[in-house]
mmCIF file of C-alpha atoms in Angstrom:
data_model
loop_
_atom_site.group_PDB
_atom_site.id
_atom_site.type_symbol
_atom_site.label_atom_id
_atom_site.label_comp_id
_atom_site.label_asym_id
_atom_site.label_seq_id
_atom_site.Cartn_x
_atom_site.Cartn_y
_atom_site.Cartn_z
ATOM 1 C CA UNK A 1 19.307 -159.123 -110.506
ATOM 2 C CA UNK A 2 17.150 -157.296 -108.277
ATOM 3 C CA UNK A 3 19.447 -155.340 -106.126
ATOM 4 C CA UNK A 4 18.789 -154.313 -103.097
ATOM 5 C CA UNK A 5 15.697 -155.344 -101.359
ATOM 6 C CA UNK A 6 13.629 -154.449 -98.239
ATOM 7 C CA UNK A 7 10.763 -155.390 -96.645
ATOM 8 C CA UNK A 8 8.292 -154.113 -95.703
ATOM 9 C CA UNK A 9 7.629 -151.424 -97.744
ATOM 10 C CA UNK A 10 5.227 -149.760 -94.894
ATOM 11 C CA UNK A 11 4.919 -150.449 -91.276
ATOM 12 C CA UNK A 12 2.875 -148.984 -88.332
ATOM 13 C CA UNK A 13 3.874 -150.031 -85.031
ATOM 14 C CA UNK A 14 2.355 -148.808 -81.461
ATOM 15 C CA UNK A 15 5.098 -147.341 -78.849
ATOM 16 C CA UNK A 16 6.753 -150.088 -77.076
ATOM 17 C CA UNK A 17 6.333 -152.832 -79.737
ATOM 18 C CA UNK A 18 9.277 -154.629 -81.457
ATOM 19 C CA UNK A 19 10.079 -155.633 -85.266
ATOM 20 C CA UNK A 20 12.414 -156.264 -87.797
ATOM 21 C CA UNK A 21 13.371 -154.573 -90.776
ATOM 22 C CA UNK A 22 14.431 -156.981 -93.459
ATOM 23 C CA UNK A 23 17.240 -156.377 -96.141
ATOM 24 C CA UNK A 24 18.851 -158.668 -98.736
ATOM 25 C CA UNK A 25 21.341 -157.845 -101.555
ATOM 26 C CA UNK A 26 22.184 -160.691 -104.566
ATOM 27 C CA UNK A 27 25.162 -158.655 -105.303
ATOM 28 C CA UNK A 28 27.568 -160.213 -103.526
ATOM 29 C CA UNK A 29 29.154 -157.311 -101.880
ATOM 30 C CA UNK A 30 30.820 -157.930 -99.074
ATOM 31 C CA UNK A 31 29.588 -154.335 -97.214
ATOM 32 C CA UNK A 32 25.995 -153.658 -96.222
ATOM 33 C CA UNK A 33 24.710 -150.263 -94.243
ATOM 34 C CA UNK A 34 21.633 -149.143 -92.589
ATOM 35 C CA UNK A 35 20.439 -145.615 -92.501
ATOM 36 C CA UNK A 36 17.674 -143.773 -91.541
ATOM 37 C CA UNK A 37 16.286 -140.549 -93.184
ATOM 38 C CA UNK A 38 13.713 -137.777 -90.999
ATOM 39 C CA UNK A 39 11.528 -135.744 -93.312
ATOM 40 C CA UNK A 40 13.769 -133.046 -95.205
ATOM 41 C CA UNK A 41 17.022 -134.174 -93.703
ATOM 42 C CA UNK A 42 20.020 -136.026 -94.486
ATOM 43 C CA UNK A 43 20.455 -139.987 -93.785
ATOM 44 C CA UNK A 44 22.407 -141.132 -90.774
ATOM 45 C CA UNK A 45 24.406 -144.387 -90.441
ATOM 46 C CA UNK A 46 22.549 -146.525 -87.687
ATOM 47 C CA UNK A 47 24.824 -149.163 -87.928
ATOM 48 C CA UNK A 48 27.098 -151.038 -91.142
ATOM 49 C CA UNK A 49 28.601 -154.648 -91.614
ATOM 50 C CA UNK A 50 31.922 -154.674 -93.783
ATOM 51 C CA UNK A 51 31.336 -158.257 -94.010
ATOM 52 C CA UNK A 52 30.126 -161.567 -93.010
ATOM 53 C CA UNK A 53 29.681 -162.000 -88.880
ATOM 54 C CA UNK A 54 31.255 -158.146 -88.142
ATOM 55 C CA UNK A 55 28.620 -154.837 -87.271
ATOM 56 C CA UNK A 56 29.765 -151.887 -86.427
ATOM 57 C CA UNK A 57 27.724 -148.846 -85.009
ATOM 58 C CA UNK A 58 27.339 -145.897 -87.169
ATOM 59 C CA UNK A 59 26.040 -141.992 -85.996
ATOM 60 C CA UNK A 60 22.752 -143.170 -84.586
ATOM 61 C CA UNK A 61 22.629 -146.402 -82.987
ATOM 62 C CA UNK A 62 20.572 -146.631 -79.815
ATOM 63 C CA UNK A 63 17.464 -148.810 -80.126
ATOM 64 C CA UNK A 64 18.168 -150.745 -82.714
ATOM 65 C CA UNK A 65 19.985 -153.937 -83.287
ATOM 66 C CA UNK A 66 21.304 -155.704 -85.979
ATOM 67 C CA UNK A 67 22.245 -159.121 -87.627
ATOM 68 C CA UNK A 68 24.526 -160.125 -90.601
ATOM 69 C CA UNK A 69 22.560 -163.508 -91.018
ATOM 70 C CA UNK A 70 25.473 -164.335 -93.919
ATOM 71 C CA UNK A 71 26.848 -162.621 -96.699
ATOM 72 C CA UNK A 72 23.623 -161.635 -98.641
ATOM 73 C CA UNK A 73 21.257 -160.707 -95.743
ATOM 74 C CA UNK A 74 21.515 -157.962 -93.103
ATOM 75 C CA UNK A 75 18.086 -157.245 -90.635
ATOM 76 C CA UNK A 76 17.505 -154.294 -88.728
ATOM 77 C CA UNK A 77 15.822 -154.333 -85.294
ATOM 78 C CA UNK A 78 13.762 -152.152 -83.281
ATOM 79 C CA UNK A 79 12.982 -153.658 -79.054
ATOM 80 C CA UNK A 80 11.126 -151.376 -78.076
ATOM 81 C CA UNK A 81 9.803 -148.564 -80.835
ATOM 82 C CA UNK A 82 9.331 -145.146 -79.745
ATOM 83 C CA UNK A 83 8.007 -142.315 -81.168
ATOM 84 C CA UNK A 84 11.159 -140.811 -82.112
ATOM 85 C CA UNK A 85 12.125 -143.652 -84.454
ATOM 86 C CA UNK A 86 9.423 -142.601 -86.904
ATOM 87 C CA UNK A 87 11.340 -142.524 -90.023
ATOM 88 C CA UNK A 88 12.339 -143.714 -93.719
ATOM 89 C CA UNK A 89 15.347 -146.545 -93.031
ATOM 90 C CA UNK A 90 17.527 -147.569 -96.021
ATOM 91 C CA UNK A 91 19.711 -150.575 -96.416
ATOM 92 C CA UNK A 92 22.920 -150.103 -98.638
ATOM 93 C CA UNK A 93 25.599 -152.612 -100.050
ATOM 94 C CA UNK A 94 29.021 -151.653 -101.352
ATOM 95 C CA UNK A 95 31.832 -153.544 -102.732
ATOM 96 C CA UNK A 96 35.090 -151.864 -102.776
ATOM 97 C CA UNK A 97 36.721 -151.616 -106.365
ATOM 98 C CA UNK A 98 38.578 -149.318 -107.881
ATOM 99 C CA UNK A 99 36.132 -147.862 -110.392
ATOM 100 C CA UNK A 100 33.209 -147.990 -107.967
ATOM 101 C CA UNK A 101 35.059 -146.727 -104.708
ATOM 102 C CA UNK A 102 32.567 -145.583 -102.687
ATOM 103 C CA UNK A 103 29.377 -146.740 -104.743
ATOM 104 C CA UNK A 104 26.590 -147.595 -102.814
ATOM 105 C CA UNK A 105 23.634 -149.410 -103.857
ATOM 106 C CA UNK A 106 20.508 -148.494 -102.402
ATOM 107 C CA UNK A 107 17.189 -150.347 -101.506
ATOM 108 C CA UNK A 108 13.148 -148.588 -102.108
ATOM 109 C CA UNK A 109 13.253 -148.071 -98.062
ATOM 110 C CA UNK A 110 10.959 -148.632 -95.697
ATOM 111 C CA UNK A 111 8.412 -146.251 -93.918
ATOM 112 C CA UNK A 112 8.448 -146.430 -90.276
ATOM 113 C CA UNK A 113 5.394 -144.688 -88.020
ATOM 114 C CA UNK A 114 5.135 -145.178 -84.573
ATOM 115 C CA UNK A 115 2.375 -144.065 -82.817
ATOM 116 C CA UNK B 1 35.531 -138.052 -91.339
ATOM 117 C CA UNK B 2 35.917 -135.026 -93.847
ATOM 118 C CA UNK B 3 33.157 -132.678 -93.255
ATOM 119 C CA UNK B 4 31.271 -131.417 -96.365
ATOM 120 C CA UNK B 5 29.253 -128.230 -96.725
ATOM 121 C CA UNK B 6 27.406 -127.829 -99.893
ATOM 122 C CA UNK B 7 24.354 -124.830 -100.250
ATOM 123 C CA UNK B 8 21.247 -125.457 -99.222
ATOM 124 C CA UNK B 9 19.200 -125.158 -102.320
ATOM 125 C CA UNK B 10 19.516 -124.219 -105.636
ATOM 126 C CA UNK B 11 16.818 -122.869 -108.516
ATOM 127 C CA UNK B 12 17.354 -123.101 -112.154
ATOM 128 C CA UNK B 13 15.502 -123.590 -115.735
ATOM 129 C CA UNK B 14 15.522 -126.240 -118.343
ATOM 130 C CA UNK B 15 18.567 -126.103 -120.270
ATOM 131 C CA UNK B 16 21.223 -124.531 -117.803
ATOM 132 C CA UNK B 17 24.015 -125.561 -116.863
ATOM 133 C CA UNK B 18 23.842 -126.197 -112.809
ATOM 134 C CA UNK B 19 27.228 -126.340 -110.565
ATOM 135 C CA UNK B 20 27.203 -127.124 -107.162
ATOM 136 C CA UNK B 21 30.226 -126.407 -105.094
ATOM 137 C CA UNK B 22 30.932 -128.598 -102.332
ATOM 138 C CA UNK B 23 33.588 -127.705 -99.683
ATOM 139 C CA UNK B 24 35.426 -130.207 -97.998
ATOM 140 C CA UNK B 25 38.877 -128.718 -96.368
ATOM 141 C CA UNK B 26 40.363 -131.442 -94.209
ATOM 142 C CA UNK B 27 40.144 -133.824 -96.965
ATOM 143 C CA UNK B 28 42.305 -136.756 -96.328
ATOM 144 C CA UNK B 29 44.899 -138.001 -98.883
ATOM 145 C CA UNK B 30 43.177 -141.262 -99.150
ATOM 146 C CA UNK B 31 39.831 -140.015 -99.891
ATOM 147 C CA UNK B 32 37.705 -140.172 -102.839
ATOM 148 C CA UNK B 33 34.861 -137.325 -103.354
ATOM 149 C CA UNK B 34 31.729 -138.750 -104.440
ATOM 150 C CA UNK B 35 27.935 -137.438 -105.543
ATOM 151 C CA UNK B 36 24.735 -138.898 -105.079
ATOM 152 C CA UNK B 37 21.074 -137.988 -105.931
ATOM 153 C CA UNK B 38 18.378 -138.567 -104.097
ATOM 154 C CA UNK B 39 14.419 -137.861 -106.260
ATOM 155 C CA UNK B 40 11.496 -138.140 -103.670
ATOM 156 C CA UNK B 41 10.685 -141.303 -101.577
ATOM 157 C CA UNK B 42 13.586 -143.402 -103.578
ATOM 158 C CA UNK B 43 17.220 -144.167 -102.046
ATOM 159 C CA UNK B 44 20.312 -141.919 -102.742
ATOM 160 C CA UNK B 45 22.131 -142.811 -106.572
ATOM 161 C CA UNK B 46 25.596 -142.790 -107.074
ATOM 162 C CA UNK B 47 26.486 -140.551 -109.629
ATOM 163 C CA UNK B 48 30.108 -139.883 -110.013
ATOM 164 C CA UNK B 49 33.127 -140.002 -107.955
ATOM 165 C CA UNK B 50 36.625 -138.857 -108.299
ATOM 166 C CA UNK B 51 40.385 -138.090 -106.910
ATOM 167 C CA UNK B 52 41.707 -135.282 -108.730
ATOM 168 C CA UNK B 53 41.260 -133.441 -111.903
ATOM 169 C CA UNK B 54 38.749 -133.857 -113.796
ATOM 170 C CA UNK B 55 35.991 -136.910 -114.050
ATOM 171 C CA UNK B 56 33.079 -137.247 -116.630
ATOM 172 C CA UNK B 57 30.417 -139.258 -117.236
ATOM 173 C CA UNK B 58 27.471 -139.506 -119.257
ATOM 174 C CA UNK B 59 25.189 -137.761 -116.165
ATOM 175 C CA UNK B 60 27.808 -135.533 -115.142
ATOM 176 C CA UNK B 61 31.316 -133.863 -114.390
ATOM 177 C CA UNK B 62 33.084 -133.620 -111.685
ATOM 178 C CA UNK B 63 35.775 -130.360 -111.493
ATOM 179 C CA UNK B 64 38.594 -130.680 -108.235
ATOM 180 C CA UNK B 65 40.831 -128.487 -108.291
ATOM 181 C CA UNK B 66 44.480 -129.301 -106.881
ATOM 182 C CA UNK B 67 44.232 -129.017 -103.377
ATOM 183 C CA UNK B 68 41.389 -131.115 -103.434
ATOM 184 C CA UNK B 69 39.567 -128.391 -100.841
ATOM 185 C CA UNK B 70 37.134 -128.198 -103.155
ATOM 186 C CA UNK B 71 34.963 -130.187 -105.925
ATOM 187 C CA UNK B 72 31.874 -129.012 -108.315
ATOM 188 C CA UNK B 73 29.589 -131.325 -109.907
ATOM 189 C CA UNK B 74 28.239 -129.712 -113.294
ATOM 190 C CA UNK B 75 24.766 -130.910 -114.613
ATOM 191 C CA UNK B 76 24.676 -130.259 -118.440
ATOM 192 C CA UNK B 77 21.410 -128.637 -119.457
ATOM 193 C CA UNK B 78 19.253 -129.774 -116.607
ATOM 194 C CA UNK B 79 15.598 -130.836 -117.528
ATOM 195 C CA UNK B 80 12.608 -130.954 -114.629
ATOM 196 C CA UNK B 81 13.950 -134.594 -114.149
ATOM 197 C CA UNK B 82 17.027 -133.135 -112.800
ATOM 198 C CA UNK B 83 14.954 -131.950 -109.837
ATOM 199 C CA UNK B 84 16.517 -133.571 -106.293
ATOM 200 C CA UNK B 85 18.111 -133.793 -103.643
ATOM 201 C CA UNK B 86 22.168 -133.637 -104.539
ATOM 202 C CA UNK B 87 24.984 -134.933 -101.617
ATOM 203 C CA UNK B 88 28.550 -134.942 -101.622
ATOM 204 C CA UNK B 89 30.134 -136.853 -99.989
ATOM 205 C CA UNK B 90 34.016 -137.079 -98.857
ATOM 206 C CA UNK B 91 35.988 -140.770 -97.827
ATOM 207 C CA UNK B 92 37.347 -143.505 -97.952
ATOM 208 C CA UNK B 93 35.217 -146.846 -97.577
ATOM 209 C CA UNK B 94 37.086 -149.117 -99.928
ATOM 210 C CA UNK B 95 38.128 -151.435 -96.950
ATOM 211 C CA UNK B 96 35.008 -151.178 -95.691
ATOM 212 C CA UNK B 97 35.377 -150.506 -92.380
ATOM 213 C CA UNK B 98 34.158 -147.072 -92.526
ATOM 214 C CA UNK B 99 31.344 -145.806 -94.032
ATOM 215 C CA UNK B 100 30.258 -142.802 -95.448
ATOM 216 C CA UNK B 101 27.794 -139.769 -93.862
ATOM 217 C CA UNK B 102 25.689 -138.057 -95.846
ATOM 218 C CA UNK B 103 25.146 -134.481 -95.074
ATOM 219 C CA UNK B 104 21.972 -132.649 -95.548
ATOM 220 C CA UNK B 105 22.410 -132.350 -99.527
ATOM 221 C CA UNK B 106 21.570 -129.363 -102.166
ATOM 222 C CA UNK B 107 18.367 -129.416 -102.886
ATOM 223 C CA UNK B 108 17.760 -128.320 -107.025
ATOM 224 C CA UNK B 109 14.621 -127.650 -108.798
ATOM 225 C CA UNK B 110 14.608 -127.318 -112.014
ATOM 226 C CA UNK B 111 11.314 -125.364 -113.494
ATOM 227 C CA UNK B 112 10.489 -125.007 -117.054
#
């Protein structure tokens, strides 16, 4: 199994341009999150997906979009990247269960600049 | 959401013991307290999560007492590896529906 995955690894992007953040999990959990973590700080919740075809918004959500393309995949998107957005983003997947209750698997991330 | 605070940072030497307290006073009854580690340009771990009592594992404990205000996660004779970023984390996201939020963590390094 290979987890959680995420591509790319590394992006650059000029203010103003658009892209998506890919994330895929062959765990077949049913949850999936996307965070994003500034240099020395915490991660915040940009939005999560508790399952198939329903997002909800998390702490930080303007300026991106997202998509639960099915049950596996879940894409992060950025319309018009500024500055501010310059940051690591990790996607997550959870399955509830009662030994794992709030066990998140995480992905390798993906650094974001924008210049 | 419960609200977590945990210390900053924390120093210590290869072989301690290392606690870190976390405080978390409006717990709610249906919440679970869980830790995660986060090393250097990698995602957050899970390491251990629990109710009440006392949980162990073969990373860690975790110590609640039994107003649940409270929880410490003990690191047995830490080694350099042990060096990270440590959150705790209070909730309940076993429907789902809401997720967790990750404070800003205790940072511990471990030198030899």
């Amino acid at each position: 199994n290979a987890g959680v995955t995420q591509t790319p690894k590394f992006q650059v992007l000029k203010t103003g341009q658009s892209m998506t953040l890919q994330c895929a999990q062959d765990m077949n959990h049913n949850s999936m999150y996307w965070y994003r973590q500034d240099p020395g700080m915490g991660l915040r919740l940009i939005y999560y997906s508790a399952s198939e075809g329903t997002t909800d918004k998390g702490e930080v959500p303007n300026g991106y979009n997202v998509s639960r393309l099915n049950k596996r995949e879940f894409s992060l998107r950025l319309e018009s990247a500024a500055p501010s957005q310059t940051s690591v983003y990790f996607c997550a997947s959870h399955h509830p269960g009662e030994r794992t209750y709030n066990e998140q698997f995480f992905g390798p991330g993906t650094r974001l600049t924008v210049l | 959401l419960a609200k977590t605070t945990q210390p900053i940072s924390m120093d210590s030497y290869e072989g301690q013991e290392v606690n870190i307290t976390c405080s978390h006073n409006n717990i709610a009854t249906n919440d679970y307290i869980t830790w995660y580690q986060q090393f250097p340009s990698q995602g957050p771990r899970f390491i251990i999560q629990g109710y009440k009592t006392k949980v162990t594992n073969e990373v860690a404990s975790l110590f609640i007492p039994a107003d649940r205000k409270s929880s410490t996660l003990s690191l047995p004779r830490v080694s350099l590896s042990d060096t990270a970023v440590y959150y705790c984390l209070v909730g309940d996201s076993n429907t789902g529906r809401r997720a967790l939020t990750f404070g800003s963590g205790t940072r511990l390094q471990v030198q030899p």
